[in-house]
mmCIF file with all atom_site columns, C-alpha atoms in Angstrom:
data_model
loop_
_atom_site.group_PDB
_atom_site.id
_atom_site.type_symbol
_atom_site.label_atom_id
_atom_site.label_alt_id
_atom_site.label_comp_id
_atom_site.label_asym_id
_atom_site.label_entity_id
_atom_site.label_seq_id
_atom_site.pdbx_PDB_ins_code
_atom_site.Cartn_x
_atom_site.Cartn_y
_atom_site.Cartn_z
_atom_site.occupancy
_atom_site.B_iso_or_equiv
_atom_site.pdbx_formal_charge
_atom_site.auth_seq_id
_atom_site.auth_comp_id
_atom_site.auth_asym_id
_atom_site.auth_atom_id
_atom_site.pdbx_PDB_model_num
ATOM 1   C CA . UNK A 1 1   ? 26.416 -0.851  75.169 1.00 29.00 ? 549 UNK A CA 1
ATOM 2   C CA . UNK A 1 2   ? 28.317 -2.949  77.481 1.00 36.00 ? 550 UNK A CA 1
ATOM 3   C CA . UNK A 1 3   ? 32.409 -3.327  76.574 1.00 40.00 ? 551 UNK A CA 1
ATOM 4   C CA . UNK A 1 4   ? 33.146 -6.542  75.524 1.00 44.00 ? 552 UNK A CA 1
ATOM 5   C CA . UNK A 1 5   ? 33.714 -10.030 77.518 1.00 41.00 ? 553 UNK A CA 1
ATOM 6   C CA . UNK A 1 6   ? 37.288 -10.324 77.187 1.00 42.00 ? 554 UNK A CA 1
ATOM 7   C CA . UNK A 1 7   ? 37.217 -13.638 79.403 1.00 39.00 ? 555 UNK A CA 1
ATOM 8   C CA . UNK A 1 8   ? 41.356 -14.232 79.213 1.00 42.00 ? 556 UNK A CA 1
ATOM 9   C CA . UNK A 1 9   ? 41.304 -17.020 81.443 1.00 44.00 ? 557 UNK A CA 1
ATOM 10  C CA . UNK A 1 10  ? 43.073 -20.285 79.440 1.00 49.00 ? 558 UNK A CA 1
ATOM 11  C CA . UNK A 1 11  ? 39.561 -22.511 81.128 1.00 55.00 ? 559 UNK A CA 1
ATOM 12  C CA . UNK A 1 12  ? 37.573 -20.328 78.577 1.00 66.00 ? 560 UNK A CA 1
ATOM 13  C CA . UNK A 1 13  ? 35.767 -22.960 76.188 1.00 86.00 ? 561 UNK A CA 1
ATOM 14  C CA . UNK A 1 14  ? 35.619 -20.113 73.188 1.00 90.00 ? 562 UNK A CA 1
ATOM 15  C CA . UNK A 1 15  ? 39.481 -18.501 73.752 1.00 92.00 ? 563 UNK A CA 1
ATOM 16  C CA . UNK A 1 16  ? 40.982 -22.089 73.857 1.00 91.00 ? 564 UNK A CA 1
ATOM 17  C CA . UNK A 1 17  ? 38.999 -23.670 70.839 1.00 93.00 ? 565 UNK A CA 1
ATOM 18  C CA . UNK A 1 18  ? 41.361 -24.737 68.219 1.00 94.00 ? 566 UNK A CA 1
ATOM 19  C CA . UNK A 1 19  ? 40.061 -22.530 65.536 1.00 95.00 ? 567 UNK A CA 1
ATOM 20  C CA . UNK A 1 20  ? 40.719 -19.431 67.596 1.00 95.00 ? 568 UNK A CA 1
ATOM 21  C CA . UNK A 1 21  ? 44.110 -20.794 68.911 1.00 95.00 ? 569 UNK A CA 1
ATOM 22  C CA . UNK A 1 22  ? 44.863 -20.888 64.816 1.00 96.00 ? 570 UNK A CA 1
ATOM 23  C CA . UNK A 1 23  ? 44.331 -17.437 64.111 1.00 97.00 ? 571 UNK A CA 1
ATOM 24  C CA . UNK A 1 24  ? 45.525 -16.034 67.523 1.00 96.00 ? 572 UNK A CA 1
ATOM 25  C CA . UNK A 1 25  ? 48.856 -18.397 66.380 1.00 97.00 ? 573 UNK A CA 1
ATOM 26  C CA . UNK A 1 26  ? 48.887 -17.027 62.659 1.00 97.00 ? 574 UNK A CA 1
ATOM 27  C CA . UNK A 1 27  ? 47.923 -13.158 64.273 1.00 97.00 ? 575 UNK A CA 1
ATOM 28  C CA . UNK A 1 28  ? 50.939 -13.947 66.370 1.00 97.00 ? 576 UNK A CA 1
ATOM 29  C CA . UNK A 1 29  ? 53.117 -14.904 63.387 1.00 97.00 ? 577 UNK A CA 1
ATOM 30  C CA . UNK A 1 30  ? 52.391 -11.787 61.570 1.00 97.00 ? 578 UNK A CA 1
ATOM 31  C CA . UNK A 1 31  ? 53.278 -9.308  64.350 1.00 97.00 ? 579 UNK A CA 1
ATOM 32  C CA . UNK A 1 32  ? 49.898 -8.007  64.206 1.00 97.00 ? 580 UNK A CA 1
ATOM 33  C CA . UNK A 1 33  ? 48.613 -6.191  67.426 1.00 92.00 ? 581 UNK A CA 1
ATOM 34  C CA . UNK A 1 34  ? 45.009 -6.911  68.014 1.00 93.00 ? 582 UNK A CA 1
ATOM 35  C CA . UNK A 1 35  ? 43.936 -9.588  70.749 1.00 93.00 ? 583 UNK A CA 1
ATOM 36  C CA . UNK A 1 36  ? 41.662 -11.633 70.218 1.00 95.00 ? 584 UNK A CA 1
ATOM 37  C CA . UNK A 1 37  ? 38.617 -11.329 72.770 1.00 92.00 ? 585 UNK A CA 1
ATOM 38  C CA . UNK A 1 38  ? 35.046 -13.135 73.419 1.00 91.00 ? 586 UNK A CA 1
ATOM 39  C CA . UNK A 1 39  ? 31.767 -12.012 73.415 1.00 90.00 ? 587 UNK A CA 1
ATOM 40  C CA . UNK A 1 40  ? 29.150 -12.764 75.787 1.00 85.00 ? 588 UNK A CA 1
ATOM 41  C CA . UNK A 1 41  ? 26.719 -14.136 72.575 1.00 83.00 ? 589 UNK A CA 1
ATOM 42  C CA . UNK A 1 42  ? 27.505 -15.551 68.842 1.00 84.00 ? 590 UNK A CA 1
ATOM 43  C CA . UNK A 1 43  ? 28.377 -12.400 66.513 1.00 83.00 ? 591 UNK A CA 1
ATOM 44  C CA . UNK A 1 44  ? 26.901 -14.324 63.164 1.00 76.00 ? 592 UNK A CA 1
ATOM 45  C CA . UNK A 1 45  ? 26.034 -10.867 61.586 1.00 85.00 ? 593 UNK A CA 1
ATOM 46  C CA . UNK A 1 46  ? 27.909 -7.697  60.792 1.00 91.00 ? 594 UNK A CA 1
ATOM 47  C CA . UNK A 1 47  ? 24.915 -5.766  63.010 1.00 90.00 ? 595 UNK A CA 1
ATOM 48  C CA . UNK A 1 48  ? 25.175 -8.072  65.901 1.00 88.00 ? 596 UNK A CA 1
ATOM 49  C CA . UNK A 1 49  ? 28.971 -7.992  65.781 1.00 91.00 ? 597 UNK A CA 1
ATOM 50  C CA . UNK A 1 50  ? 28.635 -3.943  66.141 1.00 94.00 ? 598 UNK A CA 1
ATOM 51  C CA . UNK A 1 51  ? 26.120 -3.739  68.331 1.00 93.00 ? 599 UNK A CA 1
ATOM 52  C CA . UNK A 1 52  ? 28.523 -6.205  70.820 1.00 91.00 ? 600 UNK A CA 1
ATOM 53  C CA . UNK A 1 53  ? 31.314 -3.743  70.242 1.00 94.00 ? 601 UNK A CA 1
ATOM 54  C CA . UNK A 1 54  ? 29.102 -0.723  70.620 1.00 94.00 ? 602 UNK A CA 1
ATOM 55  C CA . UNK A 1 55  ? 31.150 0.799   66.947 1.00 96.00 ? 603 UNK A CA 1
ATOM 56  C CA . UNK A 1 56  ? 29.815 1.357   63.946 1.00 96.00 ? 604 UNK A CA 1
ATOM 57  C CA . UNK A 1 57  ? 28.338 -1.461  61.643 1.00 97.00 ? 605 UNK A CA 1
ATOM 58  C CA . UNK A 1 58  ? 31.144 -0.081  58.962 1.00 97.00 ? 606 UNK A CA 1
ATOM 59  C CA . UNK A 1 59  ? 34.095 -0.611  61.114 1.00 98.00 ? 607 UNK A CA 1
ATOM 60  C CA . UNK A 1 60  ? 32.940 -4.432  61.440 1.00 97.00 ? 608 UNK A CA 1
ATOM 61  C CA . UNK A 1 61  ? 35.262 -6.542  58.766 1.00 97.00 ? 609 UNK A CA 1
ATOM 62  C CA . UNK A 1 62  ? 32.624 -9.330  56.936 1.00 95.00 ? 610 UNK A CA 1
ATOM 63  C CA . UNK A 1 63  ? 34.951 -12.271 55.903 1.00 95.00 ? 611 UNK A CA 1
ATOM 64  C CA . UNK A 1 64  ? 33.231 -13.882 53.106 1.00 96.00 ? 612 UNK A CA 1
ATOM 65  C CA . UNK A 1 65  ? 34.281 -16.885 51.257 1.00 97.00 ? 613 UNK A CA 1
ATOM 66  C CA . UNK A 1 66  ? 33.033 -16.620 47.239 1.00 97.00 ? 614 UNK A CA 1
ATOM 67  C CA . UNK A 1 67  ? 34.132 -19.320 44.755 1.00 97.00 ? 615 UNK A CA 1
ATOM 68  C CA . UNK A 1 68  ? 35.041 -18.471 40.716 1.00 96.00 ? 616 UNK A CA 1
ATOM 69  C CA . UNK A 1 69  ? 35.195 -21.161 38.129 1.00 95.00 ? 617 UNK A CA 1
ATOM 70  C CA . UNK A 1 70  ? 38.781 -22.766 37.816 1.00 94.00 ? 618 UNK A CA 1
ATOM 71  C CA . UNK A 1 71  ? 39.224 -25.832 36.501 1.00 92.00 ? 619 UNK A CA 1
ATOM 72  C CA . UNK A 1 72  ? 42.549 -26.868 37.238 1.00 93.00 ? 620 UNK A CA 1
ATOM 73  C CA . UNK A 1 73  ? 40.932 -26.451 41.521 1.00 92.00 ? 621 UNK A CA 1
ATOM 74  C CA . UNK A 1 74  ? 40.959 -29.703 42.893 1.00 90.00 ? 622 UNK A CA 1
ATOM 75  C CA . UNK A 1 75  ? 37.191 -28.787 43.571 1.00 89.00 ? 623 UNK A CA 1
ATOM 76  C CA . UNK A 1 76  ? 36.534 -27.070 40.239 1.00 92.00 ? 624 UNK A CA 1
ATOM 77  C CA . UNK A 1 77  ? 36.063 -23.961 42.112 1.00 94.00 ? 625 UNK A CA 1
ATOM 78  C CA . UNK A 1 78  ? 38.579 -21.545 43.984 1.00 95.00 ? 626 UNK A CA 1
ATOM 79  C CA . UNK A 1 79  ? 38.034 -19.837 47.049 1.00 97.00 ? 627 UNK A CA 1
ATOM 80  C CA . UNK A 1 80  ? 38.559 -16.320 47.257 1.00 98.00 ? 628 UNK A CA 1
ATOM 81  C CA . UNK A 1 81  ? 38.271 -14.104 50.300 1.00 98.00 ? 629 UNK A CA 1
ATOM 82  C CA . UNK A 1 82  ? 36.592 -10.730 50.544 1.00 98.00 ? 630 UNK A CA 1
ATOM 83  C CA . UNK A 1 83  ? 36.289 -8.599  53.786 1.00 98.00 ? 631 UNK A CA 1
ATOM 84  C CA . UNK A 1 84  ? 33.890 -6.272  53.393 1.00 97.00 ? 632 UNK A CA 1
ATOM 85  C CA . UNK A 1 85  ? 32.551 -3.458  55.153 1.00 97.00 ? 633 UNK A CA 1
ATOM 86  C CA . UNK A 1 86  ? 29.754 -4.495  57.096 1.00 95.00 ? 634 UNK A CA 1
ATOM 87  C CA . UNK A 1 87  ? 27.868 -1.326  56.174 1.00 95.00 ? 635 UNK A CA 1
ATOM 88  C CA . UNK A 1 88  ? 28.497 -2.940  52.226 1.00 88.00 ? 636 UNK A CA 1
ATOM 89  C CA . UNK A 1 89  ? 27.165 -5.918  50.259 1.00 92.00 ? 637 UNK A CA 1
ATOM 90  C CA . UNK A 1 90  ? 28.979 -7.183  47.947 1.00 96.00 ? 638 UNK A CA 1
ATOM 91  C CA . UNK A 1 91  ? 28.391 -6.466  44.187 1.00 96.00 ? 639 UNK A CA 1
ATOM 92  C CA . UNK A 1 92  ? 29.418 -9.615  42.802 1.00 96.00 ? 640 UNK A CA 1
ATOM 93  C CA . UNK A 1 93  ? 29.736 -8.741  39.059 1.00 96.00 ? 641 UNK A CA 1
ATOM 94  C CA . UNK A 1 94  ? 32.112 -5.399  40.269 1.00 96.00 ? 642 UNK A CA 1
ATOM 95  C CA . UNK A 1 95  ? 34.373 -8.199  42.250 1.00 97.00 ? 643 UNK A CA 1
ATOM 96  C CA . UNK A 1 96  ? 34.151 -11.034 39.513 1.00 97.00 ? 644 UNK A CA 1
ATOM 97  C CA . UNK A 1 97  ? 35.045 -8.055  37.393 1.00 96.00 ? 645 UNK A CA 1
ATOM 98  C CA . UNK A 1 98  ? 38.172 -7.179  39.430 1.00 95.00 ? 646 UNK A CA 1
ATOM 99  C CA . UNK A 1 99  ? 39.305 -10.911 39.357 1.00 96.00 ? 647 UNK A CA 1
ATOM 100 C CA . UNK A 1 100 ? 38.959 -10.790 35.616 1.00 95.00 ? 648 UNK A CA 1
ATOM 101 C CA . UNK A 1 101 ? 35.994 -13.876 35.741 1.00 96.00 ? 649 UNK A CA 1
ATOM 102 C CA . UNK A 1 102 ? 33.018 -14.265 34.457 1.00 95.00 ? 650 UNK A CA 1
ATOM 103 C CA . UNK A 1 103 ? 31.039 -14.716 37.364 1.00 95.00 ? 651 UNK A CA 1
ATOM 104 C CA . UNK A 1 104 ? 31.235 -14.431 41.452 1.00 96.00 ? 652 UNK A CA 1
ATOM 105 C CA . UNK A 1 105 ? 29.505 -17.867 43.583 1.00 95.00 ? 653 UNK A CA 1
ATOM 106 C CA . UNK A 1 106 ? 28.811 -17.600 47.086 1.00 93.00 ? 654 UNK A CA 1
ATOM 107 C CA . UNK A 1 107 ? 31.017 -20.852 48.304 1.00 95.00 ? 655 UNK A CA 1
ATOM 108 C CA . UNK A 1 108 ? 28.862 -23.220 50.064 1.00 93.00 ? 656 UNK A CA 1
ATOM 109 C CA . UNK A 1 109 ? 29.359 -24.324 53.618 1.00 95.00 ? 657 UNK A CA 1
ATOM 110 C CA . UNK A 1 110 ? 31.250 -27.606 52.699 1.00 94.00 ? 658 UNK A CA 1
ATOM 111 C CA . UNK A 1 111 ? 34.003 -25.521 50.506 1.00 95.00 ? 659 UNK A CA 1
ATOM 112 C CA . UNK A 1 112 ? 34.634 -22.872 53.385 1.00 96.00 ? 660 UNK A CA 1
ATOM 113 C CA . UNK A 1 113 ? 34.915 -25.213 56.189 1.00 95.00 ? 661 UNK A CA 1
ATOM 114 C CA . UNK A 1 114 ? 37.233 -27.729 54.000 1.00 94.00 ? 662 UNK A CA 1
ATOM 115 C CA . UNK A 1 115 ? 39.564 -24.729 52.423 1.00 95.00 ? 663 UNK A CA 1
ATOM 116 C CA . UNK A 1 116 ? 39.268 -22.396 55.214 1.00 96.00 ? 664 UNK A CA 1
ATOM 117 C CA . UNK A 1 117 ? 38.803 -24.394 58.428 1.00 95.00 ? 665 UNK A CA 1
ATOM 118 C CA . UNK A 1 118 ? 36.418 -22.746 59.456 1.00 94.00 ? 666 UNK A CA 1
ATOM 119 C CA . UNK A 1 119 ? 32.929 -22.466 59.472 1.00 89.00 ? 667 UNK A CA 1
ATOM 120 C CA . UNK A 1 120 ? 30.690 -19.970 58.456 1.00 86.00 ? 668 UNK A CA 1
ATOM 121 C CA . UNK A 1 121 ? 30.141 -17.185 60.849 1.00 82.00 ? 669 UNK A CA 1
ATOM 122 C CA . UNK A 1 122 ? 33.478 -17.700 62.077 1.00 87.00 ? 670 UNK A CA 1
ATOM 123 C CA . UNK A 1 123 ? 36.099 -17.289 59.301 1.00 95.00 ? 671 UNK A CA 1
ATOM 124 C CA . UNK A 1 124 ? 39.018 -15.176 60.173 1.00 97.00 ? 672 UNK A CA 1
ATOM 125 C CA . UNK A 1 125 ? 40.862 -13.303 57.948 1.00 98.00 ? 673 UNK A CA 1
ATOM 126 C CA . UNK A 1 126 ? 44.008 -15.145 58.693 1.00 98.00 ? 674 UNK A CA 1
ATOM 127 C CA . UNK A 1 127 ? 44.664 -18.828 59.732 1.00 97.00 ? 675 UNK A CA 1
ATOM 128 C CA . UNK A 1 128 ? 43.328 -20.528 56.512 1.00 97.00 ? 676 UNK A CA 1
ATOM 129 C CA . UNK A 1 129 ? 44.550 -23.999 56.196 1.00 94.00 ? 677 UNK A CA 1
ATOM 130 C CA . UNK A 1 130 ? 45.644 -22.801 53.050 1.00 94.00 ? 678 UNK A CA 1
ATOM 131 C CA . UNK A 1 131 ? 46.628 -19.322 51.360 1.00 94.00 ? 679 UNK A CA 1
ATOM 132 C CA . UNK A 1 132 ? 43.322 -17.444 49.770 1.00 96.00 ? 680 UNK A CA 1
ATOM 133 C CA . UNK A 1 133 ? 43.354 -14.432 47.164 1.00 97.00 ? 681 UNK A CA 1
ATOM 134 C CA . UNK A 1 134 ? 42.007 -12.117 49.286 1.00 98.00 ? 682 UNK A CA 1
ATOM 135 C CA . UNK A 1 135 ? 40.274 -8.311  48.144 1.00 98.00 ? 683 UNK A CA 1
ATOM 136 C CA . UNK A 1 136 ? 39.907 -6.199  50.973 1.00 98.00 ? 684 UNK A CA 1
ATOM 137 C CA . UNK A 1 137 ? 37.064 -3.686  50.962 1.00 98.00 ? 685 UNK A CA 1
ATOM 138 C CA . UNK A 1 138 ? 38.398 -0.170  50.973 1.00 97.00 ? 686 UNK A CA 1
ATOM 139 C CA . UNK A 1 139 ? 35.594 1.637   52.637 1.00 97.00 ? 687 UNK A CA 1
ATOM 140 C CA . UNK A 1 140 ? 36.743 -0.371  56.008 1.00 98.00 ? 688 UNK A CA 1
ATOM 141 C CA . UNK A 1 141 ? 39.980 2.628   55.430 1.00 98.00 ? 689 UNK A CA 1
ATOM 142 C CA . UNK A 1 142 ? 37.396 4.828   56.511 1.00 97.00 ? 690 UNK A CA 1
ATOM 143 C CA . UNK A 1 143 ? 37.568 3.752   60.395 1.00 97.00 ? 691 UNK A CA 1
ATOM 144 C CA . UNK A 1 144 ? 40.918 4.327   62.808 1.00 97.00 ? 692 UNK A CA 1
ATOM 145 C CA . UNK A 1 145 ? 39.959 0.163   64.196 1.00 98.00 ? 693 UNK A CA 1
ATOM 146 C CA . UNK A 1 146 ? 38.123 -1.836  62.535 1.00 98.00 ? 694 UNK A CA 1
ATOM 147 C CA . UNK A 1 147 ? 37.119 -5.755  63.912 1.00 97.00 ? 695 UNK A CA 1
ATOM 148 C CA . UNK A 1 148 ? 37.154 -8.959  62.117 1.00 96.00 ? 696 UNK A CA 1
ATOM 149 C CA . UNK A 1 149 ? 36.023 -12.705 63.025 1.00 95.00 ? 697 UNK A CA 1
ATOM 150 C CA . UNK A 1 150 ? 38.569 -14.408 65.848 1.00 95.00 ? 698 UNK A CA 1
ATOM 151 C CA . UNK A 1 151 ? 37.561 -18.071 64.126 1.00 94.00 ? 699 UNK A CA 1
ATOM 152 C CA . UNK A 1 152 ? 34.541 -18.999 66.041 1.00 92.00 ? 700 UNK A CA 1
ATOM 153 C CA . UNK A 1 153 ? 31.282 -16.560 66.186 1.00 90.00 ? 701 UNK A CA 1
ATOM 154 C CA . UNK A 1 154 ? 31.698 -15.692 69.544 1.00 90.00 ? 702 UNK A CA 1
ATOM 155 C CA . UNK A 1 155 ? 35.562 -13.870 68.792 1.00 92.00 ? 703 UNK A CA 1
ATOM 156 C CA . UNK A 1 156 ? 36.842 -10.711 67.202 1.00 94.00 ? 704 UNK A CA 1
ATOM 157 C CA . UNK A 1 157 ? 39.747 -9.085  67.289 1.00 97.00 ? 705 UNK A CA 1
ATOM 158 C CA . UNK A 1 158 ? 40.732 -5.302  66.570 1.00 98.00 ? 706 UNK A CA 1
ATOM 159 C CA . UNK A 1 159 ? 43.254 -3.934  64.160 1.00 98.00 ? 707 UNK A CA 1
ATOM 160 C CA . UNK A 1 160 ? 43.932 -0.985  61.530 1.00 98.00 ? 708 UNK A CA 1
ATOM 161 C CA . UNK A 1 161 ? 42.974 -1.365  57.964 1.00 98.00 ? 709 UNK A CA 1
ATOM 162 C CA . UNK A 1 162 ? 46.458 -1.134  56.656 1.00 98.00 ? 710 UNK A CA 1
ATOM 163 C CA . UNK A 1 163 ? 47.710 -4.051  59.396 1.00 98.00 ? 711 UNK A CA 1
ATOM 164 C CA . UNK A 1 164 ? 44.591 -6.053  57.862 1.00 98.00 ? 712 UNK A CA 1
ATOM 165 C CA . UNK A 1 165 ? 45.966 -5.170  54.053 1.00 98.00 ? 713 UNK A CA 1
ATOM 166 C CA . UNK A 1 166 ? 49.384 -6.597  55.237 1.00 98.00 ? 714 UNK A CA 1
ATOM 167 C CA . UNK A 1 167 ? 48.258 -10.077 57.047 1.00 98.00 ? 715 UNK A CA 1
ATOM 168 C CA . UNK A 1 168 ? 45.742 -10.985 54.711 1.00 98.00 ? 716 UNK A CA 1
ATOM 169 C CA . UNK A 1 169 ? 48.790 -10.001 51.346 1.00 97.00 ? 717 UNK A CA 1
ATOM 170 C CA . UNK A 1 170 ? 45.054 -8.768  50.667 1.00 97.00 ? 718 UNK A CA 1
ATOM 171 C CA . UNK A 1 171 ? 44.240 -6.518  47.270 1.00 97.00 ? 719 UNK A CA 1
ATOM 172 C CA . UNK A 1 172 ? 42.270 -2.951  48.495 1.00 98.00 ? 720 UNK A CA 1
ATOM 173 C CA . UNK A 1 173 ? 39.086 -3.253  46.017 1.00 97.00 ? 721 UNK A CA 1
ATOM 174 C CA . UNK A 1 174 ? 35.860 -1.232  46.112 1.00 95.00 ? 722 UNK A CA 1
ATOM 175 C CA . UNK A 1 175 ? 33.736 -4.623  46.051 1.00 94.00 ? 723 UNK A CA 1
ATOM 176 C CA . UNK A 1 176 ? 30.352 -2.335  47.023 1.00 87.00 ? 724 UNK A CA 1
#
């Protein structure tokens, strides 16, 4: 596996598009130590993300949007975040059960780009254009650095589990 493309030059297209300038901003913000860098080819999966790194599929931080029923949400649904494990799906009923809901919806593309700002195969954990309940998978403890989504598909960044518990106010959850 070849390290990855860092490209740190401010002419790179991917490092300077707004999205990632967001979450380097809000990463920034919140003291946290990873940089963001750029891969040579979109990371849209948890598998293509790891192989990129050359880690482990499990130390690779999914950020998935899911929406529960509430109907005082403008939308009639709330966003909530869960990074997950990318060695883990997501049991939805364990997770709606954790949120105390009936049921767990997989938001649709129009929700997690308008409450998120992002789109899909690129949400961050941090630099949402508004604050989301967030669960954080706890098997992701299981790794010393774990990566998660820069805020476009070609950037990642590195950090520690505990420094991802902290900027994301995130909830540790078994969601597997």
């Amino acid at each position: 596996m070849t390290a990855p493309s860092t490209r740190p030059g401010p002419d790179d297209p991917v490092l300077a598009h707004p999205s990632v300038q967001r979450v380097r901003a809000a990463l920034d913000e919140l003291g946290a130590t990873g940089r963001i860098v750029a891969l040579d080819e979109h990371v849209r999966t948890a598998a293509l993300a790891a192989a990129a790194l050359g880690v482990e599929v499990g130390q690779i931080a999914n950020s998935l949007i899911f929406a529960v029923d509430d109907p005082d949400d403008p939308d009639g649904r709330r966003p909530v975040l869960v990074l997950t494990s990318g060695a883990h799906r997501v049991d939805p009923a364990r997770v709606a059960g954790v949120l105390g809901v009936p049921a767990l919806h997989r938001a649709d593309p129009d929700l997690v780009r308008r409450r998120t700002g992002f789109a899909i195969g690129g949400v961050a954990p941090v630099g949402h254009t508004e604050p989301l309940q967030t669960l954080v998978d706890v098997a992701l403890a299981q790794h010393d650095v774990v990566w998660a989504a820069g805020g476009h598909p070609r950037t990642v960044f590195p950090t520690r589990y505990d420094e991802l518990l902290r900027i994301t106010a995130g909830q540790p959850v078994e969601v597997g």
